[in-house]
Coordinates of C-alpha atoms in Angstrom, one line a residue:
M11 CA 0.2 0.3 -0.2
K12 CA 1.3 4.0 -0.9
V13 CA 0.3 6.2 1.3
N14 CA 2.6 9.6 0.9
L15 CA 2.7 10.7 4.6
K16 CA 2.9 14.8 3.1
A17 CA -0.3 14.4 1.7
L18 CA -1.5 13.6 5.2
K19 CA -3.1 15.6 7.7
H20 CA -4.9 13.8 9.9
I21 CA -4.5 10.7 11.4
Y22 CA -7.3 9.0 13.3
F23 CA -6.3 5.3 15.8
L24 CA -8.4 2.6 16.3
G25 CA -7.2 1.0 19.5
I26 CA -4.9 4.1 20.5
G27 CA -4.2 3.2 24.3
G28 CA -2.2 0.1 22.7
I29 CA 1.5 -0.1 23.5
G30 CA 2.8 -0.1 19.9
M31 CA 0.1 2.6 18.5
S32 CA 0.5 4.9 21.1
A33 CA 4.1 5.2 20.4
I34 CA 3.5 5.9 16.7
A35 CA 0.7 8.3 17.7
R36 CA 3.8 10.2 19.2
W37 CA 5.5 10.2 16.2
F38 CA 2.9 11.6 14.8
I39 CA 2.5 14.7 17.0
A40 CA 5.9 15.1 17.2
N41 CA 5.7 15.9 13.2
G42 CA 2.9 18.1 13.5
Y43 CA -0.4 15.6 12.2
S44 CA -3.5 16.5 14.0
L45 CA -4.6 13.1 15.4
A46 CA -7.3 11.4 17.5
G47 CA -8.4 8.0 18.5
Y48 CA -11.0 5.7 20.3
D49 CA -10.0 2.9 22.3
K50 CA -12.4 0.3 24.9
T51 CA -11.5 1.6 28.0
A52 CA -9.5 4.4 29.6
T53 CA -5.8 3.2 31.0
P54 CA -2.9 5.3 32.2
L55 CA -1.5 5.1 28.7
T56 CA -5.2 7.4 26.8
N57 CA -5.2 9.6 30.1
A58 CA -1.4 10.6 29.4
L59 CA -2.1 10.5 25.0
Q60 CA -5.0 12.8 26.4
A61 CA -2.2 15.1 28.4
E62 CA -0.5 15.5 25.4
G63 CA -3.3 17.0 23.8
I64 CA -5.0 14.0 21.4
P65 CA -8.8 13.7 21.8
V66 CA -9.7 10.3 22.5
H67 CA -13.3 8.6 23.5
F68 CA -14.3 5.5 24.0
S69 CA -17.5 4.6 22.9
D70 CA -17.8 3.0 19.6
D71 CA -20.0 5.7 18.2
I72 CA -18.9 7.2 14.5
S73 CA -20.3 10.7 15.3
L74 CA -17.5 11.2 18.0
I75 CA -14.9 11.2 14.7
P76 CA -14.1 15.1 14.7
A77 CA -15.8 16.0 11.3
E78 CA -12.7 17.5 9.4
F79 CA -11.1 13.9 9.8
L80 CA -14.0 12.8 8.4
A81 CA -14.3 15.7 4.8
N82 CA -11.2 15.1 3.5
K83 CA -10.5 11.1 2.4
E84 CA -7.5 11.9 0.6
E85 CA -5.6 13.9 4.1
T86 CA -6.9 11.3 6.5
L87 CA -5.3 8.1 7.6
I88 CA -6.8 5.1 10.1
V89 CA -4.6 3.4 11.8
Y90 CA -6.0 0.0 13.3
T91 CA -4.9 -2.4 16.0
P92 CA -6.0 -6.3 14.9
A93 CA -7.6 -6.5 18.2
I94 CA -10.4 -4.3 17.0
P95 CA -13.5 -6.6 16.4
K96 CA -14.7 -7.6 13.0
D97 CA -18.2 -5.4 13.8
H98 CA -16.5 -2.3 15.4
L99 CA -19.1 0.7 13.6
E100 CA -16.6 2.9 13.2
F101 CA -14.2 0.3 11.7
N102 CA -16.4 -0.7 9.5
Y103 CA -17.8 2.6 8.3
L104 CA -14.1 3.7 8.1
K105 CA -13.6 0.8 5.9
D106 CA -17.1 0.7 3.5
N107 CA -16.9 4.7 2.7
G108 CA -13.3 4.7 1.1
F109 CA -10.6 6.0 3.8
T110 CA -7.0 4.6 4.1
L111 CA -6.9 1.8 6.7
M112 CA -3.4 0.4 7.7
K113 CA -2.4 -1.9 10.3
R114 CA -0.2 -0.8 12.7
S115 CA 2.3 -2.6 11.8
Q116 CA 2.4 -1.2 8.0
V117 CA 2.7 2.3 9.7
L118 CA 5.2 1.3 11.3
G119 CA 7.5 -0.5 8.0
L120 CA 6.1 3.0 6.3
L121 CA 7.8 5.2 9.0
T122 CA 11.1 3.0 9.6
K123 CA 11.7 2.7 5.8
S124 CA 13.5 6.3 5.3
F125 CA 16.2 5.7 8.3
Y126 CA 18.7 3.5 9.2
T127 CA 17.0 0.8 10.8
I128 CA 18.2 -1.4 14.1
A129 CA 15.5 -4.2 14.7
V130 CA 14.9 -5.9 17.5
S131 CA 12.4 -9.5 17.7
G132 CA 11.8 -12.3 19.7
T133 CA 9.2 -14.1 21.6
H134 CA 10.7 -12.9 25.0
G135 CA 13.1 -10.0 25.7
K136 CA 12.8 -7.5 23.0
T137 CA 11.1 -4.9 24.9
T138 CA 13.8 -4.7 26.8
T139 CA 16.8 -5.3 24.7
S140 CA 14.8 -2.8 22.1
S141 CA 15.0 -0.3 25.0
M142 CA 18.2 -1.2 26.2
V143 CA 19.7 -0.2 22.4
S144 CA 17.9 2.8 22.6
H145 CA 19.1 3.8 25.6
I146 CA 23.0 3.1 25.4
L147 CA 22.8 4.9 21.5
K148 CA 20.9 7.7 23.3
N149 CA 23.0 7.9 26.3
A150 CA 26.0 8.1 23.8
G151 CA 24.8 11.1 22.2
K152 CA 23.3 9.4 19.1
N153 CA 20.4 11.0 16.8
V154 CA 17.7 8.3 18.2
T155 CA 14.1 7.3 17.3
A156 CA 12.7 4.8 19.2
F157 CA 9.3 2.8 18.8
L158 CA 9.2 0.6 21.9
G159 CA 6.7 -2.4 23.6
G160 CA 7.0 -0.8 26.9
I161 CA 7.6 2.1 29.0
T162 CA 11.2 2.7 29.9
Q163 CA 12.3 4.1 32.6
N164 CA 15.0 6.4 31.9
Y165 CA 12.9 8.1 30.0
G166 CA 9.1 7.6 31.2
T167 CA 7.8 6.8 27.7
N168 CA 7.8 4.4 24.7
F169 CA 8.4 6.4 22.1
L170 CA 12.2 8.1 21.6
I171 CA 12.0 11.2 18.8
N172 CA 15.2 11.9 17.0
E173 CA 16.8 15.9 17.6
S174 CA 17.2 16.4 13.8
P175 CA 16.8 14.7 10.7
E176 CA 20.1 14.0 9.6
D177 CA 21.9 10.4 10.7
V178 CA 18.5 9.2 12.4
I179 CA 19.5 5.7 14.1
C180 CA 15.5 3.9 14.3
V181 CA 15.0 1.7 17.6
V182 CA 12.0 -0.7 16.4
E183 CA 10.4 -3.7 18.5
A184 CA 10.0 -5.8 15.6
D185 CA 6.3 -8.2 17.3
E186 CA 6.0 -11.7 15.9
F187 CA 2.5 -11.4 16.8
D188 CA 0.0 -11.3 13.8
R189 CA 3.6 -11.5 11.6
S190 CA 3.9 -7.6 12.1
F191 CA 7.2 -7.2 11.8
L192 CA 7.0 -9.0 8.4
T193 CA 6.7 -4.9 7.3
L194 CA 10.4 -4.2 8.3
Y195 CA 13.6 -4.4 6.6
P196 CA 16.0 -3.3 8.9
N197 CA 20.1 -2.8 8.3
L198 CA 20.7 -5.0 12.0
T199 CA 18.3 -7.7 13.0
I200 CA 18.2 -9.0 16.7
V201 CA 16.7 -12.5 17.4
T202 CA 16.4 -13.0 20.9
S203 CA 14.5 -16.4 20.9
T204 CA 11.7 -18.4 18.5
D205 CA 9.9 -20.0 21.3
A206 CA 6.6 -21.7 20.4
D207 CA 3.9 -18.8 20.8
H208 CA 1.1 -17.0 19.9
L209 CA -0.2 -20.4 18.4
D210 CA -3.6 -19.3 18.7
I211 CA -2.5 -17.0 15.6
Y212 CA 0.5 -19.2 14.1
G213 CA -1.2 -23.2 14.6
D214 CA 2.2 -24.7 15.3
H215 CA 5.5 -24.1 15.9
D216 CA 6.9 -24.8 12.5
Q217 CA 4.9 -21.6 11.6
L218 CA 6.3 -19.2 13.9
L219 CA 9.8 -20.6 13.2
E220 CA 9.0 -19.6 9.4
S221 CA 7.9 -16.5 10.0
F222 CA 11.2 -15.4 11.8
Q223 CA 13.4 -17.1 8.7
L224 CA 10.9 -14.9 6.8
F225 CA 11.6 -11.8 8.3
V226 CA 16.1 -12.4 9.2
S227 CA 15.7 -13.0 5.0
Q228 CA 14.6 -9.3 5.0
L229 CA 17.7 -7.7 6.2
K230 CA 18.8 -4.8 3.6
E231 CA 21.8 -6.0 2.0
G232 CA 25.2 -5.6 3.9
G233 CA 23.2 -5.5 7.2
K234 CA 24.0 -7.8 9.9
L235 CA 22.1 -10.5 12.3
Y236 CA 22.5 -11.0 15.6
Q237 CA 20.8 -14.0 16.9
R238 CA 21.2 -16.0 20.4
K239 CA 23.1 -18.6 20.0
G240 CA 21.3 -22.1 18.8
L241 CA 18.5 -20.4 16.6
N242 CA 19.9 -21.4 13.5
L243 CA 18.4 -18.7 11.3
A244 CA 22.0 -17.6 9.7
S245 CA 21.3 -19.4 6.7
F246 CA 18.4 -16.9 5.9
T247 CA 19.4 -14.4 5.5
K248 CA 23.2 -14.0 2.6
N249 CA 24.3 -11.4 5.2
E250 CA 26.9 -11.7 8.2
S251 CA 25.7 -13.3 11.3
T252 CA 26.8 -12.9 14.7
E253 CA 25.7 -15.3 18.0
Y254 CA 25.7 -14.1 21.5
S255 CA 24.8 -15.7 24.3
L256 CA 25.6 -16.2 28.7
N257 CA 28.6 -18.8 28.6
E258 CA 29.2 -18.8 24.9
G259 CA 29.3 -17.3 21.3
D260 CA 31.0 -13.9 19.4
F261 CA 29.6 -12.4 22.6
Y262 CA 29.6 -13.9 26.0
A263 CA 29.7 -12.9 29.9
E264 CA 32.3 -13.5 31.9
N265 CA 33.4 -13.3 35.7
L266 CA 29.3 -12.8 36.3
R267 CA 28.8 -12.6 40.1
I268 CA 25.9 -11.3 42.5
E269 CA 26.9 -8.3 44.7
N270 CA 24.2 -6.5 47.1
A271 CA 21.4 -8.7 45.0
E272 CA 22.9 -6.7 41.5
M273 CA 24.8 -9.0 38.7
I274 CA 27.9 -7.7 37.8
F275 CA 30.4 -8.9 35.1
D276 CA 32.2 -8.5 32.3
I277 CA 31.5 -8.3 28.2
V278 CA 33.9 -10.4 26.0
Y279 CA 33.9 -9.9 22.1
P280 CA 35.6 -11.0 19.7
N281 CA 38.1 -7.9 19.7
G282 CA 38.0 -6.9 23.0
I283 CA 36.2 -6.9 26.7
I284 CA 34.5 -4.5 28.8
K285 CA 34.7 -5.4 31.9
D286 CA 32.7 -4.6 35.7
C287 CA 29.2 -3.7 33.8
T288 CA 26.6 -3.7 36.6
L289 CA 23.0 -3.7 35.5
L290 CA 20.2 -2.0 37.5
T291 CA 17.7 -4.1 35.9
P292 CA 19.1 -7.5 37.3
G293 CA 18.3 -11.1 35.7
F294 CA 20.4 -14.0 33.6
H295 CA 18.5 -13.4 30.9
N296 CA 18.8 -9.3 31.1
V297 CA 22.7 -10.1 31.2
E298 CA 21.6 -11.9 27.4
N299 CA 20.2 -8.8 26.3
A300 CA 22.6 -6.5 27.2
L301 CA 25.4 -8.6 25.1
A302 CA 23.4 -8.3 22.2
A303 CA 22.6 -4.5 22.6
T304 CA 26.5 -4.2 23.0
A305 CA 27.0 -6.1 19.6
V306 CA 24.5 -3.6 17.7
A307 CA 25.9 -0.7 19.4
L308 CA 29.4 -1.3 19.1
E309 CA 28.5 -1.7 15.1
V310 CA 27.0 1.8 15.0
G311 CA 30.3 3.4 15.7
L312 CA 30.5 3.2 19.8
S313 CA 33.2 2.6 22.0
P314 CA 33.9 0.1 24.5
V315 CA 33.3 2.9 27.6
Q316 CA 29.9 4.6 25.9
I317 CA 28.5 1.0 25.9
K318 CA 29.6 0.2 29.7
D319 CA 27.9 3.6 30.4
G320 CA 24.3 2.6 28.6
I321 CA 24.4 -0.4 30.1
C322 CA 25.0 0.9 34.0
T323 CA 22.8 3.3 33.5
F324 CA 20.4 1.9 31.7
G325 CA 17.2 2.0 34.6
G326 CA 15.1 -0.9 32.6
V327 CA 11.3 -0.9 31.8
K328 CA 8.2 -0.8 33.5
R329 CA 7.1 -4.4 34.8
R330 CA 10.4 -6.0 33.6
F331 CA 11.7 -6.9 36.7
E332 CA 10.5 -3.9 38.5
Y333 CA 11.5 -3.2 41.9
H334 CA 8.9 -1.9 44.2
I335 CA 10.2 -2.8 47.2
R336 CA 13.5 -3.1 48.4
S337 CA 13.4 -2.7 52.5
E338 CA 15.4 -5.3 55.2
K339 CA 11.3 -6.7 55.7
I340 CA 10.7 -7.0 52.1
V341 CA 10.9 -7.2 48.8
Y342 CA 8.8 -6.6 45.9
I343 CA 9.7 -7.1 42.4
D344 CA 6.8 -6.7 39.2
D345 CA 7.1 -8.7 36.2
Y346 CA 5.5 -9.0 32.7
A347 CA 6.6 -12.6 31.9
H348 CA 3.4 -14.5 30.4
H349 CA 5.4 -17.3 28.8
P350 CA 7.3 -20.7 30.6
T351 CA 10.0 -19.6 29.2
E352 CA 10.1 -15.8 30.7
I353 CA 9.0 -17.2 34.5
Q354 CA 11.8 -19.6 34.4
A355 CA 14.4 -17.3 33.3
F356 CA 12.5 -14.5 36.0
L357 CA 12.1 -16.8 38.7
S358 CA 16.1 -18.7 38.5
S359 CA 17.0 -14.8 38.7
V360 CA 15.0 -13.8 41.4
K361 CA 16.2 -16.8 43.8
A362 CA 19.9 -16.4 42.6
L363 CA 19.4 -12.6 43.9
Y364 CA 17.6 -13.5 47.2
P365 CA 19.3 -17.4 48.1
Q366 CA 18.3 -17.1 51.8
H367 CA 14.8 -15.9 51.3
K368 CA 11.5 -18.2 50.6
L369 CA 9.9 -17.0 47.4
T370 CA 6.2 -16.1 47.5
V371 CA 5.4 -16.0 43.1
V372 CA 1.5 -14.4 42.6
F373 CA 0.5 -15.5 38.6
Q374 CA -1.8 -14.8 36.4
P375 CA -2.4 -16.7 33.6
H376 CA -2.8 -15.0 30.3
L377 CA -4.9 -16.6 27.4
F378 CA -6.9 -19.3 27.0
T379 CA -5.1 -20.6 24.5
R380 CA -1.7 -20.1 25.8
T381 CA -2.7 -21.6 28.9
R382 CA -3.9 -24.7 27.3
D383 CA -1.0 -25.3 24.7
F384 CA 1.7 -24.8 27.8
Q385 CA 0.0 -25.7 31.1
E386 CA 2.9 -28.3 31.4
G387 CA 5.6 -25.8 30.6
F388 CA 3.8 -23.3 33.2
A389 CA 3.5 -25.9 35.9
E390 CA 7.2 -26.5 35.4
S391 CA 8.6 -23.0 36.0
L392 CA 6.0 -22.0 38.4
S393 CA 7.3 -24.9 40.4
L394 CA 10.4 -22.7 41.5
A395 CA 8.1 -21.0 43.8
D396 CA 8.3 -21.8 47.5
D397 CA 4.5 -20.7 47.8
L398 CA 2.5 -20.2 44.5
I399 CA -0.2 -17.8 44.8
L400 CA -2.4 -18.9 41.4
L401 CA -5.2 -16.7 40.1
D402 CA -7.8 -16.7 37.6
I403 CA -7.3 -16.6 33.6
Y404 CA -6.8 -13.3 31.8
P405 CA -9.3 -13.9 28.9
A406 CA -7.9 -10.4 27.2
R407 CA -9.4 -11.0 23.5
E408 CA -10.4 -14.7 24.2
L409 CA -13.6 -16.5 24.7
P410 CA -14.0 -19.3 27.6
I411 CA -12.4 -23.1 26.3
E412 CA -13.9 -25.5 28.0
G413 CA -11.8 -27.4 30.3
V414 CA -9.2 -24.6 30.3
T415 CA -8.8 -23.0 33.6
S416 CA -5.8 -22.3 36.3
D417 CA -6.4 -25.6 37.4
I418 CA -4.8 -27.7 34.8
I419 CA -1.6 -25.9 35.5
F420 CA -2.1 -25.7 39.2
N421 CA -2.9 -30.0 39.7
K422 CA 0.8 -29.9 37.5
V423 CA 2.8 -27.8 40.0
T424 CA 4.8 -29.3 42.7
S425 CA 5.6 -26.7 45.2
P426 CA 5.8 -26.9 48.4
S427 CA 2.9 -25.1 48.9
K428 CA 0.2 -23.5 46.3
T429 CA -3.1 -21.8 46.6
L430 CA -5.8 -21.3 44.2
C431 CA -6.7 -17.4 44.5
S432 CA -9.0 -14.9 43.5
K433 CA -7.7 -11.3 42.9
E434 CA -9.6 -9.8 45.1
A435 CA -8.4 -12.3 48.2
V436 CA -5.1 -11.7 47.4
L437 CA -3.8 -9.1 49.3
D438 CA -5.8 -10.3 52.5
L439 CA -3.6 -13.8 51.4
L440 CA -0.5 -11.9 52.0
K441 CA -1.0 -10.5 54.9
E442 CA -2.2 -13.7 56.5
K443 CA 1.3 -15.4 55.0
Q444 CA 3.5 -12.1 55.8
P445 CA 6.1 -13.5 53.0
E446 CA 9.4 -11.4 52.8
L447 CA 10.4 -11.9 49.2
I448 CA 7.3 -11.2 47.1
V449 CA 6.7 -11.1 42.7
S450 CA 3.9 -10.5 41.0
V451 CA 4.0 -12.0 37.3
G452 CA 1.6 -12.2 33.8
A453 CA 0.7 -9.9 31.5
G454 CA -3.2 -9.4 31.5
D455 CA -4.6 -6.6 34.8
I456 CA -2.2 -8.6 37.8
D457 CA -0.9 -5.0 37.3
T458 CA -3.7 -3.4 39.4
L459 CA -2.7 -5.2 42.5
I460 CA 0.8 -3.4 42.0
P461 CA -0.2 -0.3 44.0
K462 CA -1.9 -2.5 46.9
I463 CA 1.0 -5.3 47.2
K464 CA 3.4 -1.9 47.5
E465 CA 1.4 0.6 49.9
W466 CA 0.8 -2.8 52.3
G467 CA 4.6 -4.0 52.3
L468 CA 5.4 -0.3 52.8
S469 CA 3.5 0.0 55.7
L470 CA 5.2 -3.4 57.4

């Protein structure tokens, strides 16, 4: 689809409150376009967008679309999320009346086309890695635009705007959901993982792998692939490939140690070593993310000193290994992990940081299909908990599936203590248990518990 950005005046978003949609909305605002949008419910993100001057409404009502947006189709672009239901009144009106409609991913492909682009993909780790790359580059004075899938702690946003039109480096989180990343043709590509996920979209793991293979093949000529060791994607690109992992590869960590619940490590790469890097956002998986970020930072010309400073000052991303309380009485960490591999990485890292503490995990499964497809993996990873509090499944976009409840995970968990619990009863249960190390985990609405747990924990 050919769209001339210069001919557009108005951009209307269906699903503007999504983390990826709002980043694109902020690009259009920064570049002088007139914006408005719809979303199903108000959230902190939609509140922030309204505070930035974007009109947002929450009723599916054609009359709420600004009249000037409807008056001239040639000057209006409709950006929509695939999560918009097929019977949505506004969506169908705009489609039936000849407006130009593009998916978020198509618009992202359009915006990044003219930039030197670093795309970060993977079923796990892409938000933290893309945010880390963005911070390392910006901290070193590079002219960065970034479209991220999370709110960075360093900048308080999911979008960074370049300071001038020259020598722009664009960092983009390349999402495999709905094959969105196939709209991108990057100069540098990071692939952090290709584990089975989104099987409601792909059907099976082979189809997901095929999408990653296609994505890697879309590297621009002369570009480079950076893949976690063992992913075996090098044969799908004609370009140079580099491997990284915790213990082996072209980039790996050495002398990794834990001091005062922080991870300190050296980065070994083909031409040298960067000593004593400290992560404010710990986790063995985040050490690997730092290796990938280092590799691309070296490629675009940063020095080892600049890279180390960027890693050591990276504040992380909201809901990714996010500390809420670190006191003598209690430690409380929240994480967005919603796949068995992510949970395994997160919980094993927490246990390594706090080996003397009993670990209490509050987990909310996300999606009926994901719970059904990965029930064995969820049970295995959650069994790392000393005490598991398991919530009901958060359905998101899905209808219930017969026989699929949290029980299918719960019955297989081998933790010494486990409880099925409603979200409303979690706080009372925690008060009863009086844990010293708590983590909340999940991608649904479990984040609404964070202020309550934090308030209680700080009162101890």
